[in-house]
PDB file of C-alpha atoms in Angstrom:
ATOM      1  CA  UNK R1049      23.866  79.753 119.175  1.00 34.00           C
ATOM      2  CA  UNK R1050      20.735  80.811 121.533  1.00 36.00           C
ATOM      3  CA  UNK R1051      17.508  81.001 119.579  1.00 35.00           C
ATOM      4  CA  UNK R1052      14.354  82.954 120.063  1.00 35.00           C
ATOM      5  CA  UNK R1053      12.249  82.207 123.083  1.00 34.00           C
ATOM      6  CA  UNK R1054       8.806  81.491 122.858  1.00 33.00           C
ATOM      7  CA  UNK R1055       7.422  82.900 126.335  1.00 34.00           C
ATOM      8  CA  UNK R1056       4.645  80.491 127.273  1.00 37.00           C
ATOM      9  CA  UNK R1057       4.350  81.238 125.400  1.00 39.00           C
ATOM     10  CA  UNK R1058      17.238  94.742  84.463  1.00 25.00           C
ATOM     11  CA  UNK R1059      20.927  94.844  82.666  1.00 23.00           C
ATOM     12  CA  UNK R1060      22.739  98.052  82.688  1.00 24.00           C
ATOM     13  CA  UNK R1061      22.587 100.590  85.950  1.00 23.00           C
ATOM     14  CA  UNK R1062      20.167  99.163  88.358  1.00 27.00           C
ATOM     15  CA  UNK R1063      19.128 101.380  91.564  1.00 31.00           C
ATOM     16  CA  UNK R1064      17.663 100.707  94.656  1.00 30.00           C
ATOM     17  CA  UNK R1065      14.039 102.081  94.266  1.00 31.00           C
ATOM     18  CA  UNK R1066      12.617 103.536  98.245  1.00 32.00           C
ATOM     19  CA  UNK R1067       8.878 103.924  99.130  1.00 33.00           C
ATOM     20  CA  UNK R1068       8.862 107.793  99.670  1.00 35.00           C
ATOM     21  CA  UNK R1069       6.847 108.969 102.403  1.00 37.00           C
ATOM     22  CA  UNK R1070       5.118 105.591 102.906  1.00 48.00           C
ATOM     23  CA  UNK R1071       4.992 104.913 106.889  1.00 71.00           C
ATOM     24  CA  UNK R1072       5.893 101.769 108.438  1.00 80.00           C
ATOM     25  CA  UNK R1073       2.517 100.099 109.214  1.00 82.00           C
ATOM     26  CA  UNK R1074       4.599  98.359 112.316  1.00 83.00           C
ATOM     27  CA  UNK R1075       5.470 101.704 113.677  1.00 83.00           C
ATOM     28  CA  UNK R1076       2.459 102.680 115.368  1.00 86.00           C
ATOM     29  CA  UNK R1077       0.837 102.335 118.724  1.00 94.00           C
ATOM     30  CA  UNK R1078      -2.735 101.441 117.725  1.00 92.00           C
ATOM     31  CA  UNK R1079      -2.638  98.075 119.676  1.00 93.00           C
ATOM     32  CA  UNK R1080      -0.384  98.738 122.706  1.00 97.00           C
ATOM     33  CA  UNK R1081      -1.735  97.877 126.094  1.00 98.00           C
ATOM     34  CA  UNK R1082      -3.021 100.686 128.296  1.00 98.00           C
ATOM     35  CA  UNK R1083      -2.672 100.947 132.251  1.00 98.00           C
ATOM     36  CA  UNK R1084      -5.594  99.326 134.585  1.00 98.00           C
ATOM     37  CA  UNK R1085      -6.518  98.174 137.671  1.00 98.00           C
ATOM     38  CA  UNK R1086      -5.230  94.798 136.953  1.00 98.00           C
ATOM     39  CA  UNK R1087      -1.433  95.802 136.170  1.00 98.00           C
ATOM     40  CA  UNK R1088      -1.454  98.972 138.426  1.00 98.00           C
ATOM     41  CA  UNK R1089      -1.611  96.198 141.356  1.00 98.00           C
ATOM     42  CA  UNK R1090       1.743  94.616 140.494  1.00 98.00           C
ATOM     43  CA  UNK R1091       5.085  96.300 141.986  1.00 98.00           C
ATOM     44  CA  UNK R1092       8.365  94.698 141.490  1.00 98.00           C
ATOM     45  CA  UNK R1093      11.756  95.998 142.931  1.00 98.00           C
ATOM     46  CA  UNK R1094      15.378  95.610 142.018  1.00 97.00           C
ATOM     47  CA  UNK R1095      17.512  96.895 139.339  1.00 98.00           C
ATOM     48  CA  UNK R1096      16.831  96.650 135.645  1.00 98.00           C
ATOM     49  CA  UNK R1097      18.166  93.552 134.045  1.00 98.00           C
ATOM     50  CA  UNK R1098      18.504  91.764 137.400  1.00 97.00           C
ATOM     51  CA  UNK R1099      15.812  89.539 138.806  1.00 97.00           C
ATOM     52  CA  UNK R1100      12.827  91.624 140.552  1.00 98.00           C
ATOM     53  CA  UNK R1101      11.090  90.941 143.843  1.00 98.00           C
ATOM     54  CA  UNK R1102       7.325  90.664 142.493  1.00 98.00           C
ATOM     55  CA  UNK R1103       4.345  91.443 144.620  1.00 98.00           C
ATOM     56  CA  UNK R1104       0.506  91.447 143.685  1.00 98.00           C
ATOM     57  CA  UNK R1105      -2.296  90.833 145.632  1.00 98.00           C
ATOM     58  CA  UNK R1106      -4.084  87.804 144.696  1.00 98.00           C
ATOM     59  CA  UNK R1107      -6.271  86.528 143.160  1.00 97.00           C
ATOM     60  CA  UNK R1108      -6.326  89.165 139.882  1.00 98.00           C
ATOM     61  CA  UNK R1109      -8.508  88.718 137.324  1.00 97.00           C
ATOM     62  CA  UNK R1110      -9.267  90.684 134.069  1.00 97.00           C
ATOM     63  CA  UNK R1111     -10.530  90.425 131.061  1.00 97.00           C
ATOM     64  CA  UNK R1112      -8.801  92.905 129.086  1.00 98.00           C
ATOM     65  CA  UNK R1113      -5.121  92.738 128.991  1.00 98.00           C
ATOM     66  CA  UNK R1114      -3.259  96.138 130.282  1.00 98.00           C
ATOM     67  CA  UNK R1115      -0.052  97.182 130.935  1.00 98.00           C
ATOM     68  CA  UNK R1116       2.007  99.403 133.350  1.00 98.00           C
ATOM     69  CA  UNK R1117       5.202 101.096 133.469  1.00 98.00           C
ATOM     70  CA  UNK R1118       7.130 100.388 136.720  1.00 98.00           C
ATOM     71  CA  UNK R1119      10.536 101.793 135.068  1.00 98.00           C
ATOM     72  CA  UNK R1120      10.447 104.252 132.569  1.00 98.00           C
ATOM     73  CA  UNK R1121      13.221 104.001 129.782  1.00 98.00           C
ATOM     74  CA  UNK R1122      14.843 106.468 127.842  1.00 98.00           C
ATOM     75  CA  UNK R1123      15.544 104.288 124.752  1.00 98.00           C
ATOM     76  CA  UNK R1124      13.843 104.310 121.565  1.00 97.00           C
ATOM     77  CA  UNK R1125      10.421 102.585 121.144  1.00 97.00           C
ATOM     78  CA  UNK R1126      10.079  99.232 120.181  1.00 97.00           C
ATOM     79  CA  UNK R1127       7.786  98.161 117.540  1.00 95.00           C
ATOM     80  CA  UNK R1128       6.667  94.732 115.657  1.00 93.00           C
ATOM     81  CA  UNK R1129       9.679  93.234 113.404  1.00 92.00           C
ATOM     82  CA  UNK R1130      12.228  93.889 115.881  1.00 96.00           C
ATOM     83  CA  UNK R1131      14.616  91.344 117.910  1.00 97.00           C
ATOM     84  CA  UNK R1132      14.020  92.146 121.576  1.00 97.00           C
ATOM     85  CA  UNK R1133      16.888  91.403 124.011  1.00 97.00           C
ATOM     86  CA  UNK R1134      14.636  91.095 127.461  1.00 98.00           C
ATOM     87  CA  UNK R1135      14.728  89.814 131.206  1.00 98.00           C
ATOM     88  CA  UNK R1136      11.122  88.333 132.024  1.00 98.00           C
ATOM     89  CA  UNK R1137       9.038  86.777 135.149  1.00 98.00           C
ATOM     90  CA  UNK R1138       5.633  84.996 134.562  1.00 98.00           C
ATOM     91  CA  UNK R1139       3.116  84.430 137.528  1.00 98.00           C
ATOM     92  CA  UNK R1140      -0.137  82.836 137.785  1.00 98.00           C
ATOM     93  CA  UNK R1141      -2.394  85.777 138.774  1.00 98.00           C
ATOM     94  CA  UNK R1142      -4.704  83.669 140.895  1.00 97.00           C
ATOM     95  CA  UNK R1143      -2.060  82.195 143.033  1.00 97.00           C
ATOM     96  CA  UNK R1144       0.999  84.354 142.548  1.00 98.00           C
ATOM     97  CA  UNK R1145       3.066  81.172 141.594  1.00 98.00           C
ATOM     98  CA  UNK R1146       6.029  81.542 139.192  1.00 98.00           C
ATOM     99  CA  UNK R1147       5.262  79.661 135.779  1.00 96.00           C
ATOM    100  CA  UNK R1148       8.669  80.906 133.864  1.00 97.00           C
ATOM    101  CA  UNK R1149      11.329  83.073 133.916  1.00 97.00           C
ATOM    102  CA  UNK R1150      14.561  83.805 132.085  1.00 97.00           C
ATOM    103  CA  UNK R1151      17.873  83.275 133.766  1.00 96.00           C
ATOM    104  CA  UNK R1152      18.834  86.971 134.692  1.00 97.00           C
ATOM    105  CA  UNK R1153      22.389  85.746 133.979  1.00 96.00           C
ATOM    106  CA  UNK R1154      24.620  88.590 132.364  1.00 91.00           C
ATOM    107  CA  UNK R1155      25.414  87.759 128.619  1.00 89.00           C
ATOM    108  CA  UNK R1156      22.265  85.142 128.909  1.00 92.00           C
ATOM    109  CA  UNK R1157      19.453  87.699 128.072  1.00 94.00           C
ATOM    110  CA  UNK R1158      16.632  86.351 126.335  1.00 95.00           C
ATOM    111  CA  UNK R1159      16.077  87.317 122.461  1.00 95.00           C
ATOM    112  CA  UNK R1160      12.238  87.369 121.514  1.00 95.00           C
ATOM    113  CA  UNK R1161      10.807  88.181 118.003  1.00 94.00           C
ATOM    114  CA  UNK R1162       8.144  91.044 118.752  1.00 95.00           C
ATOM    115  CA  UNK R1163       5.124  90.504 116.560  1.00 91.00           C
ATOM    116  CA  UNK R1164       5.328  86.640 116.764  1.00 92.00           C
ATOM    117  CA  UNK R1165       4.213  86.544 120.437  1.00 95.00           C
ATOM    118  CA  UNK R1166       1.000  85.821 122.208  1.00 96.00           C
ATOM    119  CA  UNK R1167      -1.225  88.703 121.717  1.00 97.00           C
ATOM    120  CA  UNK R1168      -0.758  89.690 125.740  1.00 98.00           C
ATOM    121  CA  UNK R1169       2.976  90.145 125.389  1.00 98.00           C
ATOM    122  CA  UNK R1170       3.002  91.610 121.756  1.00 97.00           C
ATOM    123  CA  UNK R1171       0.587  93.979 122.361  1.00 98.00           C
ATOM    124  CA  UNK R1172       1.980  94.439 126.194  1.00 98.00           C
ATOM    125  CA  UNK R1173       5.708  95.222 124.626  1.00 98.00           C
ATOM    126  CA  UNK R1174       4.661  97.506 121.552  1.00 97.00           C
ATOM    127  CA  UNK R1175       5.979 100.775 121.986  1.00 97.00           C
ATOM    128  CA  UNK R1176       7.609 100.476 125.170  1.00 98.00           C
ATOM    129  CA  UNK R1177      10.935 102.040 125.484  1.00 98.00           C
ATOM    130  CA  UNK R1178      14.035 100.618 125.690  1.00 98.00           C
ATOM    131  CA  UNK R1179      15.255 100.507 129.282  1.00 98.00           C
ATOM    132  CA  UNK R1180      11.795  99.912 130.708  1.00 98.00           C
ATOM    133  CA  UNK R1181      10.187  97.416 133.161  1.00 98.00           C
ATOM    134  CA  UNK R1182       6.641  96.806 132.203  1.00 98.00           C
ATOM    135  CA  UNK R1183       4.035  94.627 134.435  1.00 98.00           C
ATOM    136  CA  UNK R1184       1.697  92.851 131.944  1.00 98.00           C
ATOM    137  CA  UNK R1185      -1.408  91.704 132.808  1.00 98.00           C
ATOM    138  CA  UNK R1186      -2.614  88.727 130.236  1.00 98.00           C
ATOM    139  CA  UNK R1187      -6.063  88.118 130.160  1.00 98.00           C
ATOM    140  CA  UNK R1188      -6.815  84.808 129.064  1.00 97.00           C
ATOM    141  CA  UNK R1189      -8.448  85.635 125.664  1.00 96.00           C
ATOM    142  CA  UNK R1190      -4.621  86.892 124.819  1.00 97.00           C
ATOM    143  CA  UNK R1191      -3.051  84.070 126.284  1.00 96.00           C
ATOM    144  CA  UNK R1192      -2.829  81.879 122.617  1.00 93.00           C
ATOM    145  CA  UNK R1193      -4.417  79.242 124.601  1.00 90.00           C
ATOM    146  CA  UNK R1194      -7.797  78.541 123.500  1.00 86.00           C
ATOM    147  CA  UNK R1195      -8.701  76.766 126.823  1.00 86.00           C
ATOM    148  CA  UNK R1196      -7.316  79.466 129.273  1.00 87.00           C
ATOM    149  CA  UNK R1197      -9.139  80.592 132.051  1.00 90.00           C
ATOM    150  CA  UNK R1198      -6.985  82.405 134.276  1.00 95.00           C
ATOM    151  CA  UNK R1199      -4.984  85.769 134.028  1.00 98.00           C
ATOM    152  CA  UNK R1200      -1.032  85.871 133.892  1.00 98.00           C
ATOM    153  CA  UNK R1201       1.297  88.667 135.233  1.00 98.00           C
ATOM    154  CA  UNK R1202       4.569  89.233 133.048  1.00 98.00           C
ATOM    155  CA  UNK R1203       7.029  91.526 134.356  1.00 98.00           C
ATOM    156  CA  UNK R1204       9.714  92.560 131.678  1.00 98.00           C
ATOM    157  CA  UNK R1205      12.771  94.222 131.542  1.00 98.00           C
ATOM    158  CA  UNK R1206      13.138  95.546 127.917  1.00 98.00           C
ATOM    159  CA  UNK R1207      17.013  95.824 127.543  1.00 98.00           C
ATOM    160  CA  UNK R1208      17.612  96.543 124.046  1.00 97.00           C
ATOM    161  CA  UNK R1209      16.344  95.866 120.662  1.00 97.00           C
ATOM    162  CA  UNK R1210      17.643  95.068 117.210  1.00 97.00           C
ATOM    163  CA  UNK R1211      16.763  97.648 114.106  1.00 97.00           C
ATOM    164  CA  UNK R1212      13.531  96.455 112.597  1.00 95.00           C
ATOM    165  CA  UNK R1213      15.051  97.400 108.718  1.00 96.00           C
ATOM    166  CA  UNK R1214      18.562  98.417 107.272  1.00 97.00           C
ATOM    167  CA  UNK R1215      18.757 102.366 108.030  1.00 96.00           C
ATOM    168  CA  UNK R1216      22.272 103.028 106.426  1.00 98.00           C
ATOM    169  CA  UNK R1217      22.763 105.379 103.672  1.00 98.00           C
ATOM    170  CA  UNK R1218      22.039 104.921  99.970  1.00 97.00           C
ATOM    171  CA  UNK R1219      25.014 103.774  98.036  1.00 97.00           C
ATOM    172  CA  UNK R1220      25.705 103.932  94.102  1.00 93.00           C
ATOM    173  CA  UNK R1221      24.312 101.044  92.398  1.00 88.00           C
ATOM    174  CA  UNK R1222      26.317  98.196  90.451  1.00 91.00           C
ATOM    175  CA  UNK R1223      25.616  96.956  87.036  1.00 92.00           C
ATOM    176  CA  UNK R1224      24.417  93.281  86.456  1.00 93.00           C
ATOM    177  CA  UNK R1225      22.571  93.201  90.028  1.00 96.00           C
ATOM    178  CA  UNK R1226      18.778  93.015  90.668  1.00 96.00           C
ATOM    179  CA  UNK R1227      16.382  95.994  91.145  1.00 96.00           C
ATOM    180  CA  UNK R1228      15.062  95.873  94.721  1.00 97.00           C
ATOM    181  CA  UNK R1229      11.411  97.951  95.648  1.00 96.00           C
ATOM    182  CA  UNK R1230      10.774  98.173  99.252  1.00 96.00           C
ATOM    183  CA  UNK R1231       7.423  98.120 100.778  1.00 95.00           C
ATOM    184  CA  UNK R1232       6.570 100.454 103.953  1.00 93.00           C
ATOM    185  CA  UNK R1233       7.602  97.541 106.048  1.00 91.00           C
ATOM    186  CA  UNK R1234      10.860  97.709 104.922  1.00 94.00           C
ATOM    187  CA  UNK R1235      10.613  93.961 102.852  1.00 95.00           C
ATOM    188  CA  UNK R1236      12.155  93.902  99.494  1.00 97.00           C
ATOM    189  CA  UNK R1237      10.510  93.077  96.165  1.00 97.00           C
ATOM    190  CA  UNK R1238      13.233  91.783  94.044  1.00 97.00           C
ATOM    191  CA  UNK R1239      13.647  92.121  89.847  1.00 96.00           C
ATOM    192  CA  UNK R1240      15.885  89.797  88.644  1.00 97.00           C
ATOM    193  CA  UNK R1241      18.017  91.116  85.658  1.00 95.00           C
ATOM    194  CA  UNK R1242      18.562  89.608  82.250  1.00 92.00           C
ATOM    195  CA  UNK R1243      22.108  87.397  81.846  1.00 91.00           C
ATOM    196  CA  UNK R1244      23.408  84.218  83.390  1.00 94.00           C
ATOM    197  CA  UNK R1245      23.065  82.794  86.696  1.00 96.00           C
ATOM    198  CA  UNK R1246      25.595  83.761  88.929  1.00 96.00           C
ATOM    199  CA  UNK R1247      28.657  81.027  88.985  1.00 96.00           C
ATOM    200  CA  UNK R1248      30.360  82.638  91.866  1.00 97.00           C
ATOM    201  CA  UNK R1249      29.298  84.916  94.949  1.00 97.00           C
ATOM    202  CA  UNK R1250      29.109  88.552  94.294  1.00 96.00           C
ATOM    203  CA  UNK R1251      27.798  91.472  96.297  1.00 97.00           C
ATOM    204  CA  UNK R1252      27.040  94.850  96.259  1.00 97.00           C
ATOM    205  CA  UNK R1253      26.031  97.663  99.594  1.00 98.00           C
ATOM    206  CA  UNK R1254      22.569  99.180  98.951  1.00 98.00           C
ATOM    207  CA  UNK R1255      22.548 100.610 102.380  1.00 98.00           C
ATOM    208  CA  UNK R1256      26.019 101.409 104.193  1.00 98.00           C
ATOM    209  CA  UNK R1257      25.184 101.066 107.922  1.00 98.00           C
ATOM    210  CA  UNK R1258      27.561 102.393 110.768  1.00 97.00           C
ATOM    211  CA  UNK R1259      27.166 100.357 113.770  1.00 97.00           C
ATOM    212  CA  UNK R1260      28.875  97.120 114.670  1.00 98.00           C
ATOM    213  CA  UNK R1261      30.999  95.250 112.227  1.00 98.00           C
ATOM    214  CA  UNK R1262      30.279  91.498 111.054  1.00 98.00           C
ATOM    215  CA  UNK R1263      32.769  89.405 111.785  1.00 98.00           C
ATOM    216  CA  UNK R1264      33.584  85.943 110.746  1.00 97.00           C
ATOM    217  CA  UNK R1265      32.625  84.475 113.974  1.00 97.00           C
ATOM    218  CA  UNK R1266      29.659  86.709 114.442  1.00 97.00           C
ATOM    219  CA  UNK R1267      25.935  85.576 114.971  1.00 97.00           C
ATOM    220  CA  UNK R1268      23.708  87.908 113.295  1.00 98.00           C
ATOM    221  CA  UNK R1269      20.093  89.581 113.588  1.00 98.00           C
ATOM    222  CA  UNK R1270      18.691  89.643 109.969  1.00 98.00           C
ATOM    223  CA  UNK R1271      16.118  90.088 107.700  1.00 97.00           C
ATOM    224  CA  UNK R1272      16.422  88.534 104.106  1.00 98.00           C
ATOM    225  CA  UNK R1273      14.554  87.330 100.926  1.00 98.00           C
ATOM    226  CA  UNK R1274      15.804  84.950  98.260  1.00 97.00           C
ATOM    227  CA  UNK R1275      14.649  85.096  94.699  1.00 98.00           C
ATOM    228  CA  UNK R1276      15.732  82.101  92.255  1.00 97.00           C
ATOM    229  CA  UNK R1277      17.642  83.299  89.279  1.00 97.00           C
ATOM    230  CA  UNK R1278      16.194  81.068  87.150  1.00 95.00           C
ATOM    231  CA  UNK R1279      12.526  80.742  88.247  1.00 95.00           C
ATOM    232  CA  UNK R1280      11.948  84.326  89.859  1.00 96.00           C
ATOM    233  CA  UNK R1281      10.575  82.474  92.655  1.00 96.00           C
ATOM    234  CA  UNK R1282      10.732  83.390  96.262  1.00 96.00           C
ATOM    235  CA  UNK R1283      13.347  80.414  97.372  1.00 95.00           C
ATOM    236  CA  UNK R1284      12.822  81.826 101.339  1.00 95.00           C
ATOM    237  CA  UNK R1285      12.403  84.809 103.158  1.00 96.00           C
ATOM    238  CA  UNK R1286      12.408  85.647 106.647  1.00 95.00           C
ATOM    239  CA  UNK R1287      10.221  88.344 106.175  1.00 94.00           C
ATOM    240  CA  UNK R1288       7.125  85.945 105.711  1.00 89.00           C
ATOM    241  CA  UNK R1289       7.539  84.984 109.359  1.00 83.00           C
ATOM    242  CA  UNK R1290       7.379  88.248 110.869  1.00 82.00           C
ATOM    243  CA  UNK R1291      10.367  88.174 112.642  1.00 88.00           C
ATOM    244  CA  UNK R1292      14.221  88.513 111.961  1.00 95.00           C
ATOM    245  CA  UNK R1293      16.260  85.472 112.068  1.00 95.00           C
ATOM    246  CA  UNK R1294      19.503  84.780 114.092  1.00 96.00           C
ATOM    247  CA  UNK R1295      22.302  83.355 111.867  1.00 97.00           C
ATOM    248  CA  UNK R1296      25.455  82.063 112.671  1.00 97.00           C
ATOM    249  CA  UNK R1297      28.416  83.478 109.775  1.00 98.00           C
ATOM    250  CA  UNK R1298      30.510  80.668 110.011  1.00 96.00           C
ATOM    251  CA  UNK R1299      28.083  77.989 108.973  1.00 96.00           C
ATOM    252  CA  UNK R1300      24.708  79.886 108.622  1.00 96.00           C
ATOM    253  CA  UNK R1301      22.854  77.810 110.920  1.00 96.00           C
ATOM    254  CA  UNK R1302      19.839  79.601 111.536  1.00 95.00           C
ATOM    255  CA  UNK R1303      17.280  79.985 114.165  1.00 92.00           C
ATOM    256  CA  UNK R1304      13.792  79.982 112.500  1.00 89.00           C
ATOM    257  CA  UNK R1305      15.024  78.064 109.091  1.00 88.00           C
ATOM    258  CA  UNK R1306      15.560  73.907 108.561  1.00 81.00           C
ATOM    259  CA  UNK R1307      19.353  73.402 108.121  1.00 83.00           C
ATOM    260  CA  UNK R1308      21.496  76.265 107.359  1.00 92.00           C
ATOM    261  CA  UNK R1309      21.703  78.809 104.952  1.00 95.00           C
ATOM    262  CA  UNK R1310      24.386  79.162 102.127  1.00 96.00           C
ATOM    263  CA  UNK R1311      27.573  79.931 103.237  1.00 95.00           C
ATOM    264  CA  UNK R1312      28.062  81.441 100.044  1.00 96.00           C
ATOM    265  CA  UNK R1313      25.712  84.227 101.007  1.00 98.00           C
ATOM    266  CA  UNK R1314      26.229  84.454 104.877  1.00 98.00           C
ATOM    267  CA  UNK R1315      30.419  85.028 104.391  1.00 97.00           C
ATOM    268  CA  UNK R1316      29.750  87.979 101.791  1.00 98.00           C
ATOM    269  CA  UNK R1317      27.967  89.747 105.185  1.00 98.00           C
ATOM    270  CA  UNK R1318      31.541  89.904 106.587  1.00 98.00           C
ATOM    271  CA  UNK R1319      32.603  93.363 106.873  1.00 98.00           C
ATOM    272  CA  UNK R1320      29.321  95.285 106.717  1.00 98.00           C
ATOM    273  CA  UNK R1321      28.317  96.822 109.299  1.00 98.00           C
ATOM    274  CA  UNK R1322      24.849  96.776 111.144  1.00 98.00           C
ATOM    275  CA  UNK R1323      22.308  98.877 109.847  1.00 98.00           C
ATOM    276  CA  UNK R1324      23.451  97.625 105.966  1.00 98.00           C
ATOM    277  CA  UNK R1325      21.108  96.505 103.413  1.00 98.00           C
ATOM    278  CA  UNK R1326      23.466  93.875 100.990  1.00 98.00           C
ATOM    279  CA  UNK R1327      22.683  92.416  97.420  1.00 98.00           C
ATOM    280  CA  UNK R1328      24.691  88.970  97.421  1.00 98.00           C
ATOM    281  CA  UNK R1329      24.439  86.739  94.363  1.00 98.00           C
ATOM    282  CA  UNK R1330      24.954  83.118  95.110  1.00 98.00           C
ATOM    283  CA  UNK R1331      25.409  80.170  92.543  1.00 97.00           C
ATOM    284  CA  UNK R1332      23.575  77.128  92.533  1.00 95.00           C
ATOM    285  CA  UNK R1333      24.631  74.456  95.401  1.00 89.00           C
ATOM    286  CA  UNK R1334      26.600  71.609  93.926  1.00 86.00           C
ATOM    287  CA  UNK R1335      24.124  69.029  94.939  1.00 85.00           C
ATOM    288  CA  UNK R1336      21.442  71.191  92.809  1.00 82.00           C
ATOM    289  CA  UNK R1337      18.949  71.588  96.023  1.00 84.00           C
ATOM    290  CA  UNK R1338      19.096  75.389  96.037  1.00 88.00           C
ATOM    291  CA  UNK R1339      19.214  77.481  93.107  1.00 95.00           C
ATOM    292  CA  UNK R1340      21.255  80.175  91.868  1.00 97.00           C
ATOM    293  CA  UNK R1341      19.422  83.020  93.560  1.00 98.00           C
ATOM    294  CA  UNK R1342      19.558  87.176  94.496  1.00 98.00           C
ATOM    295  CA  UNK R1343      19.361  87.542  98.007  1.00 98.00           C
ATOM    296  CA  UNK R1344      19.052  91.072  99.816  1.00 98.00           C
ATOM    297  CA  UNK R1345      19.899  90.854 103.407  1.00 98.00           C
ATOM    298  CA  UNK R1346      19.644  93.926 106.052  1.00 98.00           C
ATOM    299  CA  UNK R1347      21.887  93.467 109.038  1.00 98.00           C
ATOM    300  CA  UNK R1348      19.772  94.657 112.319  1.00 98.00           C
ATOM    301  CA  UNK R1349      22.092  93.446 114.802  1.00 97.00           C
ATOM    302  CA  UNK R1350      25.210  91.271 115.957  1.00 96.00           C
ATOM    303  CA  UNK R1351      26.104  89.144 118.739  1.00 90.00           C
TER     304      UNK R1351
END
């Protein structure tokens, strides 16, 4: 399974409660970089998604990170909390030497979680339209390295992006399942109902998506929170890292967690579509290492 690439880089009838008109704080462009003299020096020829021929005069130096658009896409804007599918090339702006690049091989596009990259790349990709190619001049202060003294140039093709949260149609609630309250970001709060802990997997659909269907052999892009049934504490949550997780349905292998997620949970996602939000009740593991839990899972993409 490909892993996210780091560039340099109560009982009775229960209902899901939404947050009304609250706006997602991730869905704004306040920190998005603007064009500047440094980024405007960069040109790149070639088709989107293919290795470009990049040129700029050397040296290039800037104290402020900048972004210029080389190809304007027509897709939706991307924001923190989404998994991006990109191709990229990064250069030393003082010499023009290549530092790092993606494979540019079809089907091997890099997956990066926006919001967890170095500041220059996070802000350089924030609010870019899918289908765009951008040139980003990364100032030393935004490189993520305290010792950095030089500017870097990144040319990035934004090819696709996952959802940032489940966007499916709300579904009727099912008795015996937790109450789920969503923060403006989409992160769930989970209230465990009274009653005995689950002894077998069960699930209900809170939102029914209309995207691609999860299969037995899928790798899914998901956000999730699990709360222990007995102690009511968070067992694990991808939301706490600020980025979605890549999880294999067949064995529960995760790109961000140590070890695998319970297959009792992952197999309950089979048959659901991208955009769905699913509550899964799982029994305690046989060895007692994982307690009986309630999971809220947003299915954001399928690979």
